[in-house]
Short mmCIF file of C-alpha atoms in Angstrom, two decimals:
data_model
loop_
_atom_site.label_atom_id
_atom_site.label_comp_id
_atom_site.label_asym_id
_atom_site.label_seq_id
_atom_site.Cartn_x
_atom_site.Cartn_y
_atom_site.Cartn_z
CA MET N 195 -67.23 43.73 -140.67
CA ALA N 196 -70.31 42.70 -138.60
CA TRP N 197 -73.36 41.57 -140.40
CA ASN N 198 -75.44 44.37 -138.92
CA GLU N 199 -72.97 47.14 -139.58
CA PRO N 200 -73.31 49.45 -142.49
CA GLY N 201 -72.04 47.73 -145.58
CA GLY N 202 -72.47 44.29 -144.11
CA ASN N 203 -75.09 43.41 -146.70
CA ASP N 204 -77.54 42.66 -143.88
CA LYS N 205 -76.43 39.04 -143.66
CA ASP N 206 -77.07 37.42 -140.25
CA PRO N 207 -75.32 34.22 -139.11
CA TRP N 208 -78.67 32.41 -138.77
CA GLY N 209 -79.05 32.46 -142.48
CA GLY N 210 -82.48 33.94 -142.33
CA GLY N 211 -81.92 36.61 -144.85
CA ARG N 212 -83.86 38.97 -142.66
CA GLY N 213 -83.29 42.60 -142.67
CA LYS N 214 -81.60 44.50 -139.92
CA ASN N 215 -84.89 45.68 -138.64
CA ASP N 216 -86.52 42.20 -138.42
CA GLY N 217 -85.82 41.71 -134.61
CA PRO N 218 -83.82 39.04 -132.64
CA PRO N 219 -83.08 35.62 -134.17
CA ASP N 220 -85.67 32.90 -133.80
CA LEU N 221 -84.63 30.37 -131.05
CA ASP N 222 -86.96 27.69 -132.28
CA GLU N 223 -85.29 27.77 -135.62
CA ALA N 224 -81.85 27.59 -134.01
CA PHE N 225 -82.81 24.49 -131.93
CA LYS N 226 -84.26 22.86 -134.94
CA LYS N 227 -81.01 23.32 -136.85
CA LEU N 228 -79.08 21.82 -133.93
CA GLN N 229 -81.37 18.81 -133.86
CA ASP N 230 -80.89 18.31 -137.54
CA LYS N 231 -77.15 18.35 -137.14
CA LEU N 232 -77.30 15.72 -134.30
CA ASN N 233 -79.58 13.53 -136.37
CA GLY N 234 -77.16 13.79 -139.22
CA LEU N 235 -74.30 12.87 -136.92
CA PHE N 236 -76.03 9.66 -135.69
CA GLY N 237 -77.33 8.80 -139.13
CA GLY N 238 -80.85 10.18 -138.80
CA ARG N 239 -82.71 12.30 -141.22
CA SER N 240 -83.01 16.03 -141.09
CA GLY N 241 -86.31 17.36 -139.94
CA GLY N 242 -86.41 19.94 -142.67
CA LYS N 243 -86.96 23.62 -142.35
CA GLY N 244 -90.18 24.97 -141.01
CA GLY N 245 -91.55 21.61 -139.86
CA GLY N 246 -94.45 21.60 -142.30
CA SER N 247 -97.77 20.03 -141.46
CA GLY N 248 -96.61 16.27 -141.35
CA SER N 249 -94.99 14.27 -138.43
CA ALA N 250 -91.36 15.22 -137.41
CA PRO N 251 -88.66 12.79 -138.42
CA ARG N 252 -87.12 10.82 -135.45
CA GLY N 253 -83.38 9.65 -135.11
CA ASN N 254 -82.07 6.18 -134.25
CA PRO N 255 -81.58 5.97 -130.35
CA TRP N 256 -79.39 2.80 -130.31
CA PRO N 257 -76.00 4.50 -130.66
CA LEU N 258 -76.73 6.71 -127.67
CA PHE N 259 -77.82 3.71 -125.65
CA SER N 260 -74.65 1.89 -126.63
CA ILE N 261 -72.47 4.74 -125.36
CA ILE N 262 -74.40 4.88 -122.11
CA ALA N 263 -74.03 1.12 -121.73
CA VAL N 264 -70.28 1.26 -122.31
CA VAL N 265 -69.90 4.04 -119.76
CA ALA N 266 -71.97 2.08 -117.24
CA VAL N 267 -69.86 -1.03 -117.76
CA VAL N 268 -66.69 0.96 -117.24
CA ILE N 269 -68.03 2.47 -114.04
CA TYR N 270 -69.13 -0.96 -112.82
CA LEU N 271 -65.75 -2.51 -113.45
CA ALA N 272 -63.93 0.40 -111.85
CA ALA N 273 -66.10 0.12 -108.74
CA GLY N 274 -64.90 -3.45 -108.18
CA PHE N 275 -61.27 -2.56 -107.48
CA TYR N 276 -60.07 -2.15 -103.87
CA THR N 277 -56.79 -2.21 -101.96
CA VAL N 278 -55.96 -4.28 -98.86
CA ASP N 279 -53.28 -2.85 -96.58
CA ALA N 280 -50.51 -4.88 -95.04
CA LYS N 281 -52.23 -4.70 -91.64
CA GLU N 282 -55.58 -5.81 -93.04
CA ARG N 283 -57.29 -8.89 -94.37
CA ALA N 284 -60.44 -8.78 -96.53
CA VAL N 285 -63.29 -11.27 -96.26
CA VAL N 286 -65.18 -11.60 -99.57
CA LEU N 287 -68.80 -12.74 -99.60
CA GLN N 288 -70.56 -13.67 -102.81
CA PHE N 289 -74.35 -13.63 -102.71
CA GLY N 290 -74.05 -13.59 -98.92
CA ALA N 291 -71.87 -16.71 -98.67
CA PHE N 292 -68.19 -16.87 -97.79
CA LYS N 293 -65.98 -16.89 -100.88
CA GLU N 294 -62.40 -16.13 -99.94
CA ILE N 295 -59.97 -14.09 -97.83
CA LYS N 296 -57.89 -11.50 -99.63
CA GLU N 297 -54.33 -10.73 -98.57
CA GLU N 298 -52.62 -7.37 -98.95
CA GLY N 299 -52.51 -5.77 -102.40
CA LEU N 300 -54.87 -4.63 -105.17
CA SER N 301 -57.89 -6.88 -105.71
CA TRP N 302 -61.12 -6.88 -107.68
CA ASN N 303 -64.50 -8.36 -107.03
CA ALA N 304 -67.72 -7.93 -108.90
CA PRO N 305 -69.78 -5.18 -107.27
CA LEU N 306 -73.36 -5.75 -106.20
CA VAL N 307 -72.92 -9.53 -106.07
CA THR N 308 -69.99 -9.54 -103.67
CA GLN N 309 -69.32 -7.86 -100.36
CA VAL N 310 -65.85 -7.08 -99.03
CA PHE N 311 -65.14 -6.64 -95.28
CA LYS N 312 -61.71 -5.31 -94.38
CA VAL N 313 -60.44 -6.07 -90.86
CA ASN N 314 -57.25 -4.84 -89.20
CA VAL N 315 -55.66 -7.99 -87.81
CA THR N 316 -52.50 -6.44 -86.32
CA GLU N 317 -53.87 -3.53 -84.33
CA GLU N 318 -54.21 -4.24 -80.60
CA SER N 319 -57.43 -2.85 -79.16
CA GLN N 320 -58.46 -2.28 -75.56
CA TYR N 321 -61.68 -2.68 -73.69
CA PRO N 322 -61.80 -0.82 -70.35
CA SER N 323 -64.44 -1.64 -67.77
CA ARG N 324 -65.21 -0.67 -64.19
CA ALA N 325 -67.97 -2.08 -61.99
CA LEU N 326 -68.92 -2.91 -58.40
CA MET N 327 -68.61 -6.61 -57.61
CA LEU N 328 -69.32 -8.94 -54.71
CA THR N 329 -66.39 -10.90 -53.30
CA LEU N 330 -66.33 -14.31 -51.67
CA ASP N 331 -66.64 -12.85 -48.16
CA GLU N 332 -69.66 -10.78 -49.26
CA SER N 333 -67.82 -7.48 -49.53
CA ILE N 334 -68.36 -4.97 -52.34
CA VAL N 335 -65.36 -3.77 -54.28
CA GLU N 336 -64.91 -1.55 -57.32
CA LEU N 337 -62.47 -3.16 -59.69
CA PRO N 338 -61.33 -1.53 -62.98
CA ILE N 339 -60.10 -3.82 -65.72
CA THR N 340 -58.59 -3.40 -69.19
CA VAL N 341 -58.66 -6.19 -71.78
CA GLN N 342 -56.16 -6.01 -74.65
CA TYR N 343 -57.04 -8.03 -77.74
CA ASN N 344 -56.70 -8.32 -81.49
CA VAL N 345 -58.30 -10.29 -84.32
CA GLN N 346 -56.85 -13.75 -84.78
CA ASP N 347 -59.35 -15.37 -87.20
CA VAL N 348 -60.79 -12.79 -89.58
CA ARG N 349 -63.40 -15.15 -91.04
CA ASP N 350 -64.85 -15.99 -87.62
CA TYR N 351 -64.63 -12.33 -86.66
CA VAL N 352 -66.76 -11.28 -89.64
CA LEU N 353 -69.18 -14.16 -90.02
CA ASN N 354 -69.81 -15.94 -86.70
CA VAL N 355 -71.14 -13.16 -84.47
CA ARG N 356 -73.04 -10.00 -85.23
CA ASP N 357 -70.81 -7.73 -83.08
CA PRO N 358 -67.64 -9.40 -81.73
CA GLU N 359 -66.75 -6.46 -79.48
CA ILE N 360 -70.07 -6.66 -77.64
CA SER N 361 -69.45 -10.38 -77.16
CA LEU N 362 -66.03 -9.52 -75.76
CA ARG N 363 -67.53 -7.07 -73.27
CA HIS N 364 -70.08 -9.58 -72.09
CA ALA N 365 -67.44 -12.28 -71.75
CA ALA N 366 -65.07 -9.96 -69.83
CA ASP N 367 -67.74 -8.83 -67.39
CA SER N 368 -68.93 -12.39 -66.80
CA ALA N 369 -65.43 -13.77 -66.29
CA LEU N 370 -64.41 -10.97 -63.94
CA ARG N 371 -67.49 -11.34 -61.78
CA HIS N 372 -67.01 -15.10 -61.63
CA VAL N 373 -63.37 -14.88 -60.52
CA VAL N 374 -63.88 -12.01 -58.07
CA GLY N 375 -66.92 -13.75 -56.60
CA SER N 376 -64.73 -16.72 -55.68
CA THR N 377 -61.92 -14.62 -54.15
CA ALA N 378 -61.68 -12.99 -50.74
CA LEU N 379 -61.56 -9.21 -50.44
CA ASN N 380 -58.02 -9.11 -49.11
CA GLN N 381 -56.77 -11.03 -52.11
CA VAL N 382 -58.63 -8.73 -54.49
CA LEU N 383 -57.21 -5.58 -52.89
CA SER N 384 -53.63 -6.74 -52.37
CA GLU N 385 -51.40 -9.43 -53.78
CA GLY N 386 -54.14 -11.48 -55.46
CA ARG N 387 -54.72 -9.14 -58.41
CA GLN N 388 -52.16 -10.80 -60.67
CA LYS N 389 -53.67 -14.22 -60.08
CA ILE N 390 -57.15 -12.83 -60.74
CA ALA N 391 -55.97 -11.25 -63.99
CA GLU N 392 -54.56 -14.56 -65.22
CA GLU N 393 -57.74 -16.47 -64.34
CA VAL N 394 -59.91 -13.80 -66.00
CA LYS N 395 -57.80 -13.92 -69.16
CA LEU N 396 -58.17 -17.68 -69.48
CA ARG N 397 -61.89 -17.56 -68.82
CA ILE N 398 -62.51 -14.73 -71.34
CA GLN N 399 -60.59 -16.60 -74.02
CA ALA N 400 -62.62 -19.73 -73.33
CA TYR N 401 -65.87 -17.81 -73.69
CA LEU N 402 -64.74 -16.14 -76.93
CA ASP N 403 -63.62 -19.47 -78.39
CA ASP N 404 -67.00 -20.98 -77.59
CA TYR N 405 -68.69 -18.08 -79.37
CA GLY N 406 -66.30 -18.33 -82.32
CA THR N 407 -65.52 -14.62 -82.32
CA GLY N 408 -62.03 -14.97 -83.78
CA ILE N 409 -60.64 -12.65 -81.05
CA LEU N 410 -57.40 -13.40 -79.21
CA VAL N 411 -57.01 -11.92 -75.72
CA ARG N 412 -53.47 -10.61 -75.35
CA ASP N 413 -53.49 -9.42 -71.77
CA VAL N 414 -55.76 -8.47 -68.89
CA ASN N 415 -54.73 -5.66 -66.57
CA ILE N 416 -56.48 -5.13 -63.27
CA GLN N 417 -55.87 -1.81 -61.62
CA GLU N 418 -55.98 -1.23 -57.89
CA GLY N 419 -59.32 -2.21 -56.44
CA ARG N 420 -61.16 0.25 -54.30
CA PRO N 421 -63.95 -0.29 -51.79
CA PRO N 422 -67.16 1.74 -51.91
CA GLU N 423 -66.89 5.38 -50.90
CA GLU N 424 -68.77 4.86 -47.64
CA VAL N 425 -66.16 2.49 -46.19
CA ARG N 426 -63.09 3.68 -48.07
CA ALA N 427 -61.42 5.26 -45.01
CA ALA N 428 -61.61 2.04 -43.01
CA PHE N 429 -60.22 0.06 -45.92
CA ASP N 430 -57.38 2.53 -46.32
CA ASP N 431 -56.46 1.95 -42.68
CA VAL N 432 -56.50 -1.79 -43.21
CA ILE N 433 -54.33 -1.52 -46.31
CA LYS N 434 -51.89 0.74 -44.49
CA ALA N 435 -51.67 -1.74 -41.62
CA LYS N 436 -50.97 -4.54 -44.06
CA GLU N 437 -48.29 -2.50 -45.73
CA ASP N 438 -46.70 -1.87 -42.34
CA GLU N 439 -46.89 -5.57 -41.62
CA GLU N 440 -45.21 -6.36 -44.90
CA ARG N 441 -42.54 -3.74 -44.28
CA LEU N 442 -41.78 -5.13 -40.83
CA LYS N 443 -41.62 -8.63 -42.22
CA ASN N 444 -39.11 -7.48 -44.78
CA GLN N 445 -37.02 -5.78 -42.12
CA ALA N 446 -37.11 -8.90 -39.96
CA GLN N 447 -36.15 -11.02 -42.92
CA ALA N 448 -33.25 -8.71 -43.71
CA TYR N 449 -32.08 -8.88 -40.08
CA SER N 450 -32.43 -12.65 -40.15
CA ASN N 451 -30.40 -12.83 -43.34
CA GLU N 452 -27.69 -10.83 -41.64
CA VAL N 453 -27.61 -12.59 -38.25
CA ILE N 454 -28.12 -16.23 -39.20
CA PRO N 455 -24.97 -16.53 -41.35
CA GLN N 456 -22.92 -14.97 -38.55
CA ALA N 457 -24.40 -17.37 -36.00
CA ARG N 458 -23.75 -20.29 -38.29
CA GLY N 459 -20.17 -19.14 -38.71
CA ARG N 460 -19.65 -18.89 -34.98
CA ALA N 461 -21.24 -22.30 -34.45
CA GLN N 462 -19.00 -23.80 -37.08
CA ARG N 463 -15.97 -22.20 -35.47
CA MET N 464 -16.96 -23.56 -32.05
CA LEU N 465 -17.42 -27.02 -33.51
CA GLU N 466 -14.02 -26.89 -35.09
CA GLU N 467 -12.46 -25.63 -31.84
CA SER N 468 -14.15 -28.37 -29.85
CA GLU N 469 -12.99 -30.92 -32.37
CA ALA N 470 -9.46 -29.60 -32.07
CA TYR N 471 -9.67 -29.66 -28.27
CA ARG N 472 -10.93 -33.25 -28.36
CA ALA N 473 -8.09 -34.25 -30.63
CA GLU N 474 -5.65 -32.45 -28.35
CA VAL N 475 -6.95 -34.15 -25.21
CA ILE N 476 -6.90 -37.55 -26.83
CA ALA N 477 -3.37 -37.01 -28.10
CA ARG N 478 -2.23 -35.77 -24.71
CA ALA N 479 -3.86 -38.73 -22.95
CA GLU N 480 -2.29 -41.12 -25.40
CA GLY N 481 1.06 -39.48 -24.82
CA GLU N 482 0.67 -39.66 -21.07
CA SER N 483 -0.34 -43.27 -21.32
CA ASP N 484 2.64 -44.06 -23.48
CA ARG N 485 4.90 -42.18 -21.12
CA PHE N 486 3.47 -44.04 -18.15
CA GLU N 487 4.02 -47.40 -19.81
CA ARG N 488 7.63 -46.55 -20.55
CA LEU N 489 8.03 -45.26 -16.99
CA MET N 490 6.63 -48.51 -15.66
CA ALA N 491 9.20 -50.39 -17.64
CA GLU N 492 11.95 -48.25 -16.23
CA TYR N 493 10.52 -48.64 -12.74
CA HIS N 494 10.63 -52.40 -12.97
CA LEU N 495 14.27 -52.17 -13.99
CA GLN N 496 15.39 -49.53 -11.44
CA PRO N 497 12.71 -48.88 -8.78
CA ALA N 498 14.80 -46.68 -6.46
CA VAL N 499 16.18 -44.49 -9.17
CA THR N 500 12.83 -44.13 -10.71
CA ARG N 501 11.16 -43.15 -7.46
CA GLU N 502 13.81 -40.53 -6.75
CA ARG N 503 13.50 -39.18 -10.23
CA LEU N 504 9.74 -39.01 -9.88
CA TYR N 505 10.08 -37.26 -6.57
CA ILE N 506 12.49 -34.68 -7.97
CA GLU N 507 10.36 -34.05 -11.04
CA THR N 508 7.27 -33.72 -8.90
CA MET N 509 8.90 -31.23 -6.59
CA GLU N 510 10.21 -29.25 -9.52
CA ARG N 511 6.78 -29.11 -10.98
CA VAL N 512 5.17 -28.18 -7.65
CA MET N 513 7.75 -25.59 -6.65
CA GLY N 514 8.37 -24.32 -10.14
CA ASN N 515 5.74 -21.57 -9.94
CA ALA N 516 6.32 -20.75 -6.27
CA SER N 517 8.10 -17.59 -5.20
CA LYS N 518 10.06 -19.55 -2.59
CA VAL N 519 13.32 -21.31 -3.23
CA MET N 520 14.20 -24.22 -0.90
CA VAL N 521 17.88 -25.06 -0.59
CA ASP N 522 19.01 -28.30 1.09
CA VAL N 523 22.08 -27.97 3.29
CA GLN N 524 23.83 -31.13 4.19
CA GLY N 525 23.81 -31.75 7.98
CA GLY N 526 21.61 -28.81 8.92
CA ASN N 527 17.93 -28.33 9.71
CA ASN N 528 17.49 -24.55 9.63
CA MET N 529 15.99 -22.62 6.80
CA LEU N 530 17.55 -19.63 5.05
CA TYR N 531 15.32 -17.01 3.39
CA LEU N 532 16.52 -14.89 0.54
CA PRO N 533 13.96 -12.12 -0.24
CA LEU N 534 14.60 -12.29 -3.94
CA ASP N 535 11.02 -11.28 -4.61
CA ARG N 536 11.71 -7.95 -3.05
CA LEU N 537 14.72 -7.64 -5.29
CA VAL N 538 12.46 -8.27 -8.26
CA GLN N 539 10.00 -5.65 -7.06
CA SER N 540 12.78 -3.17 -6.54
CA GLU N 541 13.58 -3.23 -10.26
CA ASN N 542 11.13 -0.41 -10.61
CA ARG N 543 12.87 1.62 -7.92
CA PRO N 544 15.82 3.82 -8.57
CA ALA N 545 18.94 1.91 -9.44
CA GLN N 546 20.87 3.23 -6.47
CA GLN N 547 18.32 2.06 -3.92
CA SER N 548 18.08 -1.36 -5.48
CA TYR N 549 21.81 -1.66 -5.50
CA GLN N 550 22.05 -0.83 -1.78
CA GLN N 551 19.41 -3.32 -0.83
CA SER N 552 21.06 -6.03 -2.84
CA GLN N 553 24.39 -5.27 -1.22
CA SER N 554 22.89 -5.44 2.26
CA VAL N 555 21.28 -8.73 1.49
CA VAL N 556 24.54 -10.14 0.19
CA ARG N 557 26.33 -8.97 3.31
CA GLU N 558 23.77 -10.51 5.61
CA ALA N 559 23.64 -13.82 3.80
CA PRO N 560 26.99 -15.32 5.06
CA ARG N 561 26.22 -14.18 8.57
CA ALA N 562 22.91 -15.89 8.51
CA LEU N 563 24.52 -19.05 7.17
CA GLU N 564 27.00 -19.07 10.07
CA GLN N 565 24.22 -18.61 12.61
CA THR N 566 22.15 -21.47 11.26
CA PRO N 567 23.84 -24.87 11.71
CA THR N 568 21.24 -26.78 9.87
CA THR N 569 21.40 -29.72 7.50
CA SER N 570 19.37 -27.91 4.97
CA ILE N 571 19.05 -24.30 3.98
CA ARG N 572 15.96 -23.07 2.37
CA ARG N 573 15.70 -19.87 0.50
CA GLU N 574 12.46 -18.17 0.01
CA ILE N 575 12.24 -15.70 -2.71
CA ARG N 576 9.26 -13.52 -3.01
#
């Protein structure tokens, strides 16, 4: 039953003992009761009811301050924890001076007196740049460049320079202008880019080491250089002509690679043939010489026989390829001709015709022998 319902004995929860027609509860009285309870909780005295005419009793503030202090200490300690990733290294400064380098894992440093700088030492960053530059032969060229780098020394990276990336940009621009300024335009636009990139890389690294930036230059890529827009068409023609020149050189080199081995093979074959011919001639000459010496020995032993033999061999050699056959007939001086060459030519004729001609020749041969009383008969065969 509610305190204000009929039969509730008009008892309100505020303990005022007021009647049901006395109005809403007094808020000042309620706050005063709450204050008394808090003072009682922290050991203070109750302020009493109604306040009276004297000064209000005051509680002890030290317990509250102690709780606030404990909470502040907990927050302070919790703020000092931090985590370093596997890709990072943390540089810790205490009162502005270098203290240590933290590896990966959970670490703690006192807040407010220490500063922690985390740096990614494994990530590879890039710095692209593009600018107009003057070459050695006083030509202007636009050359884009990309520098790839990462952090090698995290302490130098954090402490030695205010902004290491700005130092890198300045070093890259200075190195590129220095190298391009000492190189001719044709080298910059064509096959000299790789050499320029290597020189620029070394020079940038030297600058960064002098500054102590802690940055390591991984690579320098130089894209295709372009002349200014006003003269780009003429430069394109020059580049095209150079490409044609290079292509023709390659074709000539390929043709040379194909022809020269063949020529060398033929030359080697000719040398070997000439060497074989020389050996053959020498062997034949030596054989002839040996044969002549043996013939001389035989000639000294039998001069007449040797001369006749030489004569017969000479005539055989001379008449061997002739189409005439000479036949010696004892006691005669006429010459008999046998047209054997015609018989040879008639082999291609019909067999019957050749047979008749041969028969007629055979029949005429004895008659011709009877009509020619010569000491020698010569047959000529054609």
